[in-house]
Coordinates of C-alpha atoms and ligand atoms in Angstrom, one line a residue:
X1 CA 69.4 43.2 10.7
X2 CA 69.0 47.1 10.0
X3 CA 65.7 49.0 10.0
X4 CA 65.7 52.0 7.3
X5 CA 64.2 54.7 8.9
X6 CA 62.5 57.6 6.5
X7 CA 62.4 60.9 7.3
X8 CA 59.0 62.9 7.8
X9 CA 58.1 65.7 5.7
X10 CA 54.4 66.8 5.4
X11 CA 53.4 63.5 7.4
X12 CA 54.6 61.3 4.8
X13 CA 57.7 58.8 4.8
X14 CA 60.4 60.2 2.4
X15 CA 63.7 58.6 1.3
X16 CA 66.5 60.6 -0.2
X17 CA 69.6 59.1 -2.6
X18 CA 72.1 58.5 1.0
X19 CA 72.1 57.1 4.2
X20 CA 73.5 57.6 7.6
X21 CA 73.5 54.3 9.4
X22 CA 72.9 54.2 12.8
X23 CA 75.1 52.7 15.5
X24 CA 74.2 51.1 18.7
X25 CA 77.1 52.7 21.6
X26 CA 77.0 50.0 24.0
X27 CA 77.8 47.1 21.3
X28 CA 78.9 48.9 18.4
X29 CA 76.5 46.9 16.6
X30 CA 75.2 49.4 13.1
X31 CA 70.7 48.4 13.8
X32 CA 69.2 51.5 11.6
X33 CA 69.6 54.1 8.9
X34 CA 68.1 56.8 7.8
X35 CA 68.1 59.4 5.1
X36 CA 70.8 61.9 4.1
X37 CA 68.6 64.8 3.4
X38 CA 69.5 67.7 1.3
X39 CA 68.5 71.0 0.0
X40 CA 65.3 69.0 -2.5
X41 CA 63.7 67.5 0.9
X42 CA 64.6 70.3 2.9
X43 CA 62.6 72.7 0.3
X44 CA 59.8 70.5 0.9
X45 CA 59.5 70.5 4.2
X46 CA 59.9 74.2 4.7
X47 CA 57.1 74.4 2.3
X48 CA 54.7 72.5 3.9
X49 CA 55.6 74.4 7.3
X50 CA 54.8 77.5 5.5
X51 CA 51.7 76.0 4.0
X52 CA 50.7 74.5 7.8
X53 CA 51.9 77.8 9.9
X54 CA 49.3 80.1 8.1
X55 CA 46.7 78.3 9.3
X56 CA 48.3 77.6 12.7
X57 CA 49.0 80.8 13.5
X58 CA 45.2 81.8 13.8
X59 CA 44.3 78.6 15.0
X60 CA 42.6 79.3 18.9
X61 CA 44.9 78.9 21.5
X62 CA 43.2 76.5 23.4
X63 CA 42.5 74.0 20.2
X64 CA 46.6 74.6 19.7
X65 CA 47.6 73.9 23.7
X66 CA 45.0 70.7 23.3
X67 CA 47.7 69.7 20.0
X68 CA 50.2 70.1 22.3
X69 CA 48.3 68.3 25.0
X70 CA 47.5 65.0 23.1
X71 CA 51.2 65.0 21.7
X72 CA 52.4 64.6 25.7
X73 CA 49.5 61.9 26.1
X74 CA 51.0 60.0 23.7
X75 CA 54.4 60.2 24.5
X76 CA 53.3 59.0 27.7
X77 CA 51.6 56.4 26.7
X78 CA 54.7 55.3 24.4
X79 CA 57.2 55.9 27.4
X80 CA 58.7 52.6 27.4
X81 CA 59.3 52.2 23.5
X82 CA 60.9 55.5 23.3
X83 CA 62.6 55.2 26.5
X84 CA 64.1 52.0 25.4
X85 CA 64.9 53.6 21.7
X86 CA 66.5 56.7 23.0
X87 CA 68.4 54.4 25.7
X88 CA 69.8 52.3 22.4
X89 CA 70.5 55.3 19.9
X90 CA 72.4 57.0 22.7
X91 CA 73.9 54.4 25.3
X92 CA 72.3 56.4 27.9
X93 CA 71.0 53.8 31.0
X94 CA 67.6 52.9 30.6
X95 CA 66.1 54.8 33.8
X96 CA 67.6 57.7 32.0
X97 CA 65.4 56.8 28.8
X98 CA 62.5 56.8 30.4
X99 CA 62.9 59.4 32.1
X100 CA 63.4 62.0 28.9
X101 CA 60.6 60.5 27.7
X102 CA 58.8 61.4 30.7
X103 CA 60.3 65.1 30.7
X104 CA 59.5 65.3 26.9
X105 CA 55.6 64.4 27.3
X106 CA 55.9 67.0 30.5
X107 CA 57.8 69.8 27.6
X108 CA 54.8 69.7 25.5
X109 CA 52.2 69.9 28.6
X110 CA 53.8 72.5 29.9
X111 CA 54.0 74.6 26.6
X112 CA 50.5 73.9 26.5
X113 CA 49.7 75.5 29.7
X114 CA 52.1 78.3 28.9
X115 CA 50.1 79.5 25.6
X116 CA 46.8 79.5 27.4
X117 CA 48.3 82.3 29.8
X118 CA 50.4 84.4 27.5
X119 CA 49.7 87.6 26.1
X120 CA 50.8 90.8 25.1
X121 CA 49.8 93.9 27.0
X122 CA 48.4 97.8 26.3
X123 CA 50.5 100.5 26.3
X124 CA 49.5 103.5 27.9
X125 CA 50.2 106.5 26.0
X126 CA 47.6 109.4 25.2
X127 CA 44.0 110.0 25.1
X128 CA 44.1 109.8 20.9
X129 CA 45.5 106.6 20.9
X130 CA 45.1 103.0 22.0
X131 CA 48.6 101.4 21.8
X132 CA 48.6 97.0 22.0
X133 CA 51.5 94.4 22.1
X134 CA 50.8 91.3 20.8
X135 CA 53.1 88.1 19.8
X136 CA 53.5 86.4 16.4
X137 CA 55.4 83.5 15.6
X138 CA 58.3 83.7 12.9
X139 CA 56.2 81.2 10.3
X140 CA 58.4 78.6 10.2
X141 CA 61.5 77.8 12.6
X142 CA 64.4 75.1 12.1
X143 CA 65.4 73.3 14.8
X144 CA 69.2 71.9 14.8
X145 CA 69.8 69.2 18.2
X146 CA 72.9 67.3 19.5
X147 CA 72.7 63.5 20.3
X148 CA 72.7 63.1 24.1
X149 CA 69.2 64.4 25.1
X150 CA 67.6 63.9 21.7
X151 CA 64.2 63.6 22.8
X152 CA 64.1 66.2 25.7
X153 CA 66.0 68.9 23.4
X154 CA 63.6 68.7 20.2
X155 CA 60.7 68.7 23.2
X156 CA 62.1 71.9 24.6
X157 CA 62.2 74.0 21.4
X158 CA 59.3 72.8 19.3
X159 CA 56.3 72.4 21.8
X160 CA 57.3 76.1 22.5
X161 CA 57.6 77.0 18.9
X162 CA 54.0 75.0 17.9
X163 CA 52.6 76.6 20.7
X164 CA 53.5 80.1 19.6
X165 CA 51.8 79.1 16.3
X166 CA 54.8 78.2 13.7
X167 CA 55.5 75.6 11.3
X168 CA 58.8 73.6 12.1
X169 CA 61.5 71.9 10.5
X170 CA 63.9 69.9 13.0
X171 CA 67.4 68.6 12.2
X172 CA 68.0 65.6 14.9
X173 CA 71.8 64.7 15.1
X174 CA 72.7 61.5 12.8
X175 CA 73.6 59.7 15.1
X176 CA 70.4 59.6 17.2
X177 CA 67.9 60.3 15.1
X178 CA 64.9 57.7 16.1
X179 CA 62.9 58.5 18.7
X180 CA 62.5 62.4 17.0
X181 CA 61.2 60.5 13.8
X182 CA 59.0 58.5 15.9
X183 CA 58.0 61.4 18.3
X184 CA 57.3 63.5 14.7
X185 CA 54.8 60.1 13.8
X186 CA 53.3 60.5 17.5
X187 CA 52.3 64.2 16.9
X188 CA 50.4 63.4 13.3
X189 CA 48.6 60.5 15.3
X190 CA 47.4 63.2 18.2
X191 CA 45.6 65.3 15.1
X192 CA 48.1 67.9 14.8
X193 CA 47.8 69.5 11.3
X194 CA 49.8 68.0 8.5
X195 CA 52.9 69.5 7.7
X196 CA 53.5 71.6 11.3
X197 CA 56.5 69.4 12.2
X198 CA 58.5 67.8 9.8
X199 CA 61.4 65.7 10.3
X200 CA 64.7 66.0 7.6
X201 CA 67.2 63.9 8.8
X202 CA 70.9 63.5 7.6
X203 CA 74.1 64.7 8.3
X204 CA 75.3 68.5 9.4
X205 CA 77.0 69.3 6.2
X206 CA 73.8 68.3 4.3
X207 CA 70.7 68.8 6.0
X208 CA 72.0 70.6 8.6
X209 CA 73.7 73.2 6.1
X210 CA 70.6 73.2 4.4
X211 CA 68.1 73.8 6.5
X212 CA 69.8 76.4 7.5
X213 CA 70.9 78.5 4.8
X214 CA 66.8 77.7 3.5
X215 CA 65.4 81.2 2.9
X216 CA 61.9 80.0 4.4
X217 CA 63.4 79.7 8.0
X218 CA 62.5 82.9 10.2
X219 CA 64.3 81.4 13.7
X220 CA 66.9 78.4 14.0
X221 CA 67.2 77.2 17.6
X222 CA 70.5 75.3 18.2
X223 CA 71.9 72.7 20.7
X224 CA 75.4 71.9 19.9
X225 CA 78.9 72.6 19.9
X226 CA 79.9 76.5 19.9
X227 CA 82.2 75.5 16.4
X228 CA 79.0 74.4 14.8
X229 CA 77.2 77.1 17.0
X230 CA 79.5 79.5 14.4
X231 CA 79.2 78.8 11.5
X232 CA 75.2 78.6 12.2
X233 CA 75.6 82.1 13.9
X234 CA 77.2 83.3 10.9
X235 CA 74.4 82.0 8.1
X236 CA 72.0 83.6 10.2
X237 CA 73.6 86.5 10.3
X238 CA 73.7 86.7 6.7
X239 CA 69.7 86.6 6.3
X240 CA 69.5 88.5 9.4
X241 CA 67.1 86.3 11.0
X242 CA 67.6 85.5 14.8
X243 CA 69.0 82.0 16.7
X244 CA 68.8 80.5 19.9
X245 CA 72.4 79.2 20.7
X246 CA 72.4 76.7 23.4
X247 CA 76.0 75.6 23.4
X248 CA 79.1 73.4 25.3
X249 CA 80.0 74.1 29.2
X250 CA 82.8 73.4 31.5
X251 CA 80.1 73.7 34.9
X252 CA 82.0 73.7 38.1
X253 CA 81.1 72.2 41.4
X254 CA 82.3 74.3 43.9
X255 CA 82.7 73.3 47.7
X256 CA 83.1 75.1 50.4
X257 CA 84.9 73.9 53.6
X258 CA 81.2 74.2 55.6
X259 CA 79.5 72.1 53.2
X260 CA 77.7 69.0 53.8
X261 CA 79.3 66.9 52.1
X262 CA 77.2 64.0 52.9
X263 CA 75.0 65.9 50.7
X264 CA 77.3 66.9 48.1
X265 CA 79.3 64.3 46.6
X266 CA 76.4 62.0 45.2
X267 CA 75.0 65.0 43.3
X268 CA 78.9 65.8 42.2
X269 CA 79.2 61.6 41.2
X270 CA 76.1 62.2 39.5
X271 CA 76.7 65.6 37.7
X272 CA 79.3 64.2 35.6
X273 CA 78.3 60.5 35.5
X274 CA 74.8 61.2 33.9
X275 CA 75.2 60.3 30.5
X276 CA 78.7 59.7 30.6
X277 CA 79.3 63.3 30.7
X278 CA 78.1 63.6 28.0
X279 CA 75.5 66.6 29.2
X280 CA 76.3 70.3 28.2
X281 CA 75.4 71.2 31.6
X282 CA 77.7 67.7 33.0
X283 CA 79.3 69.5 36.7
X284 CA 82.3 68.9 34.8
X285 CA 84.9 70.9 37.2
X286 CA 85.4 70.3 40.6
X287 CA 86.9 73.5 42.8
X288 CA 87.3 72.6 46.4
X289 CA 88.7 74.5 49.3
X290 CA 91.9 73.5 50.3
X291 CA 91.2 72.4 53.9
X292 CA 88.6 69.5 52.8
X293 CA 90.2 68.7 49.7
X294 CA 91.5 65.7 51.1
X295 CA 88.6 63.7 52.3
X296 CA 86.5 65.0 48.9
X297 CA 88.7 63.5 46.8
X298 CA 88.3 60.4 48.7
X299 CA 85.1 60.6 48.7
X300 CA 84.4 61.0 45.1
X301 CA 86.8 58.6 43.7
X302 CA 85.3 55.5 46.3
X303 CA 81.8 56.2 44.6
X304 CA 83.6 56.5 41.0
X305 CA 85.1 52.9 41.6
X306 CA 81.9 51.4 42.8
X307 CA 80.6 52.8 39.4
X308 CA 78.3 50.0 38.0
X309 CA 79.3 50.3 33.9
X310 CA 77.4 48.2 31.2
X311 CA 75.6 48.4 28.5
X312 CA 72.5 51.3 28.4
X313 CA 69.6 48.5 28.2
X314 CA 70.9 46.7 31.4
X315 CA 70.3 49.9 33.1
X316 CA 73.9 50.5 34.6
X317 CA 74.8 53.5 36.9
X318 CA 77.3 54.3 33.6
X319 CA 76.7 53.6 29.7
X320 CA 78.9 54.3 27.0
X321 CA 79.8 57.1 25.1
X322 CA 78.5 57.6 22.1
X323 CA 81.1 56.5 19.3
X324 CA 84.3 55.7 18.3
X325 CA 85.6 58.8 17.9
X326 CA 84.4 60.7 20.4
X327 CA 85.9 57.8 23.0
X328 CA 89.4 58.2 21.6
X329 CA 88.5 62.5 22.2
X330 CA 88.4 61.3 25.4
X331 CA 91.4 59.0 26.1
X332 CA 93.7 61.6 24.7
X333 CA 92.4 64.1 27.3
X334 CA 92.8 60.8 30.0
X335 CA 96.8 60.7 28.3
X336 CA 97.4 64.4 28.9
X337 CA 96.0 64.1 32.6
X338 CA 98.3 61.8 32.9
X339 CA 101.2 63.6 32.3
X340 CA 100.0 67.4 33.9
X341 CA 97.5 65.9 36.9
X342 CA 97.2 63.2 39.0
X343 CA 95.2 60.7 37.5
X344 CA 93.3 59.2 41.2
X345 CA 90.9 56.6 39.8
X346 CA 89.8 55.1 36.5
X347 CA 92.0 56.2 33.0
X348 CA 91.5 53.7 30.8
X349 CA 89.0 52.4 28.2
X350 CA 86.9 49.4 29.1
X351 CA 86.7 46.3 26.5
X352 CA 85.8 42.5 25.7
X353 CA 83.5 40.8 28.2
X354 CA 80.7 42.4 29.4
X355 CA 82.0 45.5 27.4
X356 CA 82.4 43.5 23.9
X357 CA 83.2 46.5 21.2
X358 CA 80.8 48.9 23.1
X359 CA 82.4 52.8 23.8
X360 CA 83.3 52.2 27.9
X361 CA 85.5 54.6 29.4
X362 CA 86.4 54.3 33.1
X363 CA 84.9 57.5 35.4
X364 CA 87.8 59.2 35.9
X365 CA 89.0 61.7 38.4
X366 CA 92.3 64.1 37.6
X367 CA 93.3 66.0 40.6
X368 CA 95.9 68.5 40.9
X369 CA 94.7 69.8 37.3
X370 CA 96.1 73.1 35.9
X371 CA 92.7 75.7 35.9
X372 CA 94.3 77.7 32.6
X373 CA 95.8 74.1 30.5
X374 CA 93.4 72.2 28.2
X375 CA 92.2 69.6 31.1
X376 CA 91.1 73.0 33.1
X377 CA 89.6 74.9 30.1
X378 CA 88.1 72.2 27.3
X379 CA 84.9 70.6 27.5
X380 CA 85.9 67.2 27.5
X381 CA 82.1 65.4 27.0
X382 CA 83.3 62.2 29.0
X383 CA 82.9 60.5 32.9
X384 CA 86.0 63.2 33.7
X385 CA 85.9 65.2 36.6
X386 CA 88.9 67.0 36.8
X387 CA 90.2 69.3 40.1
X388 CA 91.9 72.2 41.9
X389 CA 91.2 73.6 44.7
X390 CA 91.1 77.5 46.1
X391 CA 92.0 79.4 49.4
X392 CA 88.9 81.5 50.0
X393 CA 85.8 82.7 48.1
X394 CA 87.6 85.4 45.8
X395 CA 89.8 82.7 44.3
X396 CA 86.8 80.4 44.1
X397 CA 84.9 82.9 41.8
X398 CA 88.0 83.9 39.8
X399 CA 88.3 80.2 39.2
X400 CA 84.4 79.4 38.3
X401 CA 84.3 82.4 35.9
X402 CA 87.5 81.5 34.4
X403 CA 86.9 79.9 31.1
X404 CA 85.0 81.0 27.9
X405 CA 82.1 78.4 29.1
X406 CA 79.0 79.7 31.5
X407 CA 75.9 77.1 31.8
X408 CA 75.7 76.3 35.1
X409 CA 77.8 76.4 38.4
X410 CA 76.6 74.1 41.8
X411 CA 78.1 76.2 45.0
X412 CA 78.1 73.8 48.2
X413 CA 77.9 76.0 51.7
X414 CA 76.0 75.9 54.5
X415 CA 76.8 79.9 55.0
X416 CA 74.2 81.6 53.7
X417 CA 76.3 85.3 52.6
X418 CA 78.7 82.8 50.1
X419 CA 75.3 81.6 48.6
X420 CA 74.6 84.9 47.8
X421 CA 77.7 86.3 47.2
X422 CA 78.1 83.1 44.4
X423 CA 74.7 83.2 42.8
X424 CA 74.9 86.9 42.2
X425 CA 78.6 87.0 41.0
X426 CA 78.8 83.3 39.2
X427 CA 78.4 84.3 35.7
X428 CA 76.7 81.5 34.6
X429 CA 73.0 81.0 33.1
X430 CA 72.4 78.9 36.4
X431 CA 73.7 78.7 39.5
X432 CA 72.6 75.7 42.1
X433 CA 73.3 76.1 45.4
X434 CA 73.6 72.6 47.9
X435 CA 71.5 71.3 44.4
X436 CA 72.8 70.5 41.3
X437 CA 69.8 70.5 37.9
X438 CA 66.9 70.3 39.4
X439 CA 65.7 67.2 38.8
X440 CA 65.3 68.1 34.5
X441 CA 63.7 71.0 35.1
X442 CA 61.4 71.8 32.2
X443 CA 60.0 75.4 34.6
X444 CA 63.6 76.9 34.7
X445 CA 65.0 79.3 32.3
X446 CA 68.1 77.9 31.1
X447 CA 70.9 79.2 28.5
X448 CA 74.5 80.5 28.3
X449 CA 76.5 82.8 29.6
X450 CA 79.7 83.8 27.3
X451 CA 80.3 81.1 24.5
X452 CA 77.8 79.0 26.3
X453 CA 75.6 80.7 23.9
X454 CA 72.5 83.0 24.3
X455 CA 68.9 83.5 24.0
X456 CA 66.7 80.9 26.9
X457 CA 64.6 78.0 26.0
X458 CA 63.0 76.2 29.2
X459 CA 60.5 78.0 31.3
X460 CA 57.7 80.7 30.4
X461 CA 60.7 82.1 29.5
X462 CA 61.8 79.7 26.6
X463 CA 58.0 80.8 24.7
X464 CA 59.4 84.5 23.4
X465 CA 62.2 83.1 21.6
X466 CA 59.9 81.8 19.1
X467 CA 57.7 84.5 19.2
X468 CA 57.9 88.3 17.5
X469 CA 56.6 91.4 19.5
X470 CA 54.0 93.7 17.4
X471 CA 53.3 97.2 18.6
X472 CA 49.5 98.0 17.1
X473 CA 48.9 101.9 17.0
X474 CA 44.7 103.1 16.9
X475 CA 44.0 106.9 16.8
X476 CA 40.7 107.4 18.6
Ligands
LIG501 P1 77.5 69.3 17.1 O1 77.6 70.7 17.2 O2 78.5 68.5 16.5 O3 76.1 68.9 16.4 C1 74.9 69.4 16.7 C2 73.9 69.4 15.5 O4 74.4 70.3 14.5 C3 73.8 68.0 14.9 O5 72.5 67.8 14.5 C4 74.7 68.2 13.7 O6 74.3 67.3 12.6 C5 74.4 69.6 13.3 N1 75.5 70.2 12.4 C6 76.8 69.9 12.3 N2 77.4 70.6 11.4 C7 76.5 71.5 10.9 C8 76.5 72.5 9.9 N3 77.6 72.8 9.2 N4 75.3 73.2 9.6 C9 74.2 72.9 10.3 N5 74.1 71.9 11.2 C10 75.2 71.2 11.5 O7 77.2 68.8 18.6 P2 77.0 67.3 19.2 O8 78.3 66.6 19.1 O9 75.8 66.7 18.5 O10 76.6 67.6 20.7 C11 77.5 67.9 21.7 C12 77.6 69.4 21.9 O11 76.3 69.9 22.2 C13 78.4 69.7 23.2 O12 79.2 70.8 23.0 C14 77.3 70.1 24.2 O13 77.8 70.8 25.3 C15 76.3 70.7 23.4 N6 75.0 70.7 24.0 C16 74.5 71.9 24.5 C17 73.3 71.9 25.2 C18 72.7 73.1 25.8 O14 71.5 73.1 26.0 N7 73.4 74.2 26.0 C19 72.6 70.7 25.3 C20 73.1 69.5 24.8 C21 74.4 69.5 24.1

């Protein structure tokens, strides 16, 4: 049986004339829909932002961080139903679920903490004249987020943009839209003012398109694909009005002969096995100097084999993908390393038995991969680790910083020159060393380098995004 799942505009339920059903990944099995907003609902909700934000806006800091505060409390308090929801909507293993629901409660906290302590500053000019900075938020912001962290990504951009003191409108993807609509139902039961976060659901084209061509919006912040990242660039641009672009990757692990390896390959497995690699910052690339090359592919390809793979409720090591289509993406990337690699373990889709009409794709390894063809260069959004190796740490850099992508980069040495040497020439928005993500890291800055995208969200950091600077001039 499906659920029909409204959207939330203004704290109310709304329904709109289509629907987008929702699909479960690890059975194929369609369990929920929810509206195809348009331009009418869209109008709505960026009205009731307004309506909300002007009140916000001069709403004391500490009754907005204690919002914030009671909107984490709850999430907590919820952890297991959304970590359960957001482990169906997306196939992502259950540990996994719980743990962005964890992360998101820790996203508004943090934000919460962050307000209380931000400010703007004097400016020291002349004797006639006392010169102040001060922050303002844009009014109302749009918010545009991918499927695989839908919980964590909403978190990251609109307990940052309620904290600054905006309305918001968020655009979850359609095909995991739940837990933002029940997160959005969380916040109105914490007290926060009606219409500060409203939820329009739908497809890109529709909602998505809508939202944000709306003339209300002052600041989208997107998580997607650079393509989409585009043409979202390129309506901004129109209404010159600023974005945050948080966009694909093709992260490299790169490993030095004097690594410790012991060390490294479980945080390699797990870079690109989290979420099926399905992560934009998924350690997606591995470059490895030739001397070890040998016993690291060994290495990595036993643990890919001993992969557990099931469905995301059972808690596997490795879920599904997230659809049809996307899986078959990913099989003709597994055909062409076929053909121009070596394919070492996995290549092939997984079906019938414990699988039944789920999205299972093997992890897969493809050494002896061309840097510059499409294996080296595309983001491929699957379990695919693909490889080449390098002679010495000139090549290694030319190869990290060679491809239009630029999120992240894990460098594995024990010397402690090549760290530094890596970190400071990697061009990448963050670079790991003997590490790999920090463990979610909701403290550290993080955005794109290149068409990875631009602007930060995460960290103090992520707060002036959705914030405008004042200069305020008094002659004495
Ligand atoms: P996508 O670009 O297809 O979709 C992202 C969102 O944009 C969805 O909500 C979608 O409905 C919406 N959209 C699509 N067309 C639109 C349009 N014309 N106008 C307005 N909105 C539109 O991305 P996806 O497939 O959901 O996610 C995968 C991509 O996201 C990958 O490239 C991944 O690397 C990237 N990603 C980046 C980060 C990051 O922080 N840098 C995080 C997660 C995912």
């Amino acid at each position: 049986m499906t659920s029909s799942h409204p959207a939330l505009i203004a704290g109310e339920p709304v329904q709109a004339s289509g629907q987008v059903d929702i699909q479960d990944p690890s059975t194929g099995e369609i369990f929920a829909s929810t509206p195809d907003c348009g331009p009418a609902e869209v109008d709505v909700a960026v009205a009731a932002a307004q309506q909300a934000g002007r009140a916000w806006r001069l709403t004391a800091v500490a009754e907005r961080a204690a919002a914030l505060r009671r909107i984490g409390q709850l999430v907590l308090d919820h952890q297991d139903e959304l970590g359960r929801l957001e482990s169906r909507q997306t196939g992502k293993p259950l540990a996994q679920g719980l743990r962005d629901a964890e992360l998101t409660a820790r996203y508004f906290d943090f934000y919460a903490s962050a307000i209380e302590t931000f400010s703007g500053s004097t400016v020291p000019l002349n004797a006639s004249n006392l010169i102040y900075t001060s922050w303002e938020p844009h009014g109302v912001t749009g918010h545009i987020t991918p499927w695989n962290y839908p919980m964590q990504i909403l978190a990251r951009s609109i307990a940052p943009a309620l904290a600054m003191g905006n309305g918001t409108v968020l655009k979850p993807a359609e095909e995991a839209p739940l837990t933002a609509l029940r997160l959005a139902g969380l916040a109105v039961e914490a007290g926060l003012p009606t219409g500060l976060f409203n939820v329009v659901t739908g497809l890109g084209e529709s909602a998505g398109a809508a939202l944000t061509r709306h003339p209300g919006i002052g600041h989208i912040s997107f998580t997607g694909s650079v393509e989409v990242g585009r043409i979202i660039s390129t309506a901004a641009a129109q209404r010159v009005i600023p974005v945050t672009m948080e966009l694909g990757g093709k992260s490299p692990n790169i490993v030095f002969a004097d690594a410790d390896l012991d060390r490294a390959v479980p945080v390699i497995v797990n870079s690109i096995l989290q979420m099926a690699g399905q992560t934009c910052s998924a350690g997606s690339r591995l470059l490895v100097q030739e001397q070890i090359h040998d016993e690291v592919i060994d290495r990595i390809a036993k643990a890919f084999a001993a992969t557990e793979i099931g469905p995301a409720l059972e808690d596997p090591q490795l879920g599904p993908l997230i659809s049809g289509p996307q899986r078959e993406r990913v099989l003709s990337y597994l055909e062409q390393g076929r053909s121009s690699g070596t394919v070492v373990t996995g290549g092939e889709a997984l079906n019938g038995g414990r699988y039944g009409d789920g999205y299972f794709v093997q992890p897969t390894l493809i050494d002896d991969v061309d840097p510059a063809g499409p294996l080296g260069q595309d983001e491929i959004f699957g379990p695919v680790l693909v490889a080449s190796t390098f002679k010495d740490l000139d090549e290694a850099l030319a190869l990290a910083n060679g491809t239009d992508y630029g999120l992240v980069a894990g460098v594995w040495t024990t010397h402690v020159g090549t760290a530094h040497r890596m970190v400071r020439d990697v061009m990448a928005g963050q670079v790991f060393v003997n590490t790999y993500g920090a463990s979610g890291g909701v403290e550290l800055p993080f955005g794109g380098f290149k068409q990875s995208g631009h602007g930060r969200e995460k960290g103090a950091e992520g707060l002036r995004g959705f914030g405008q600077l004042k200069t305020g001039v008094i002659a004495l």
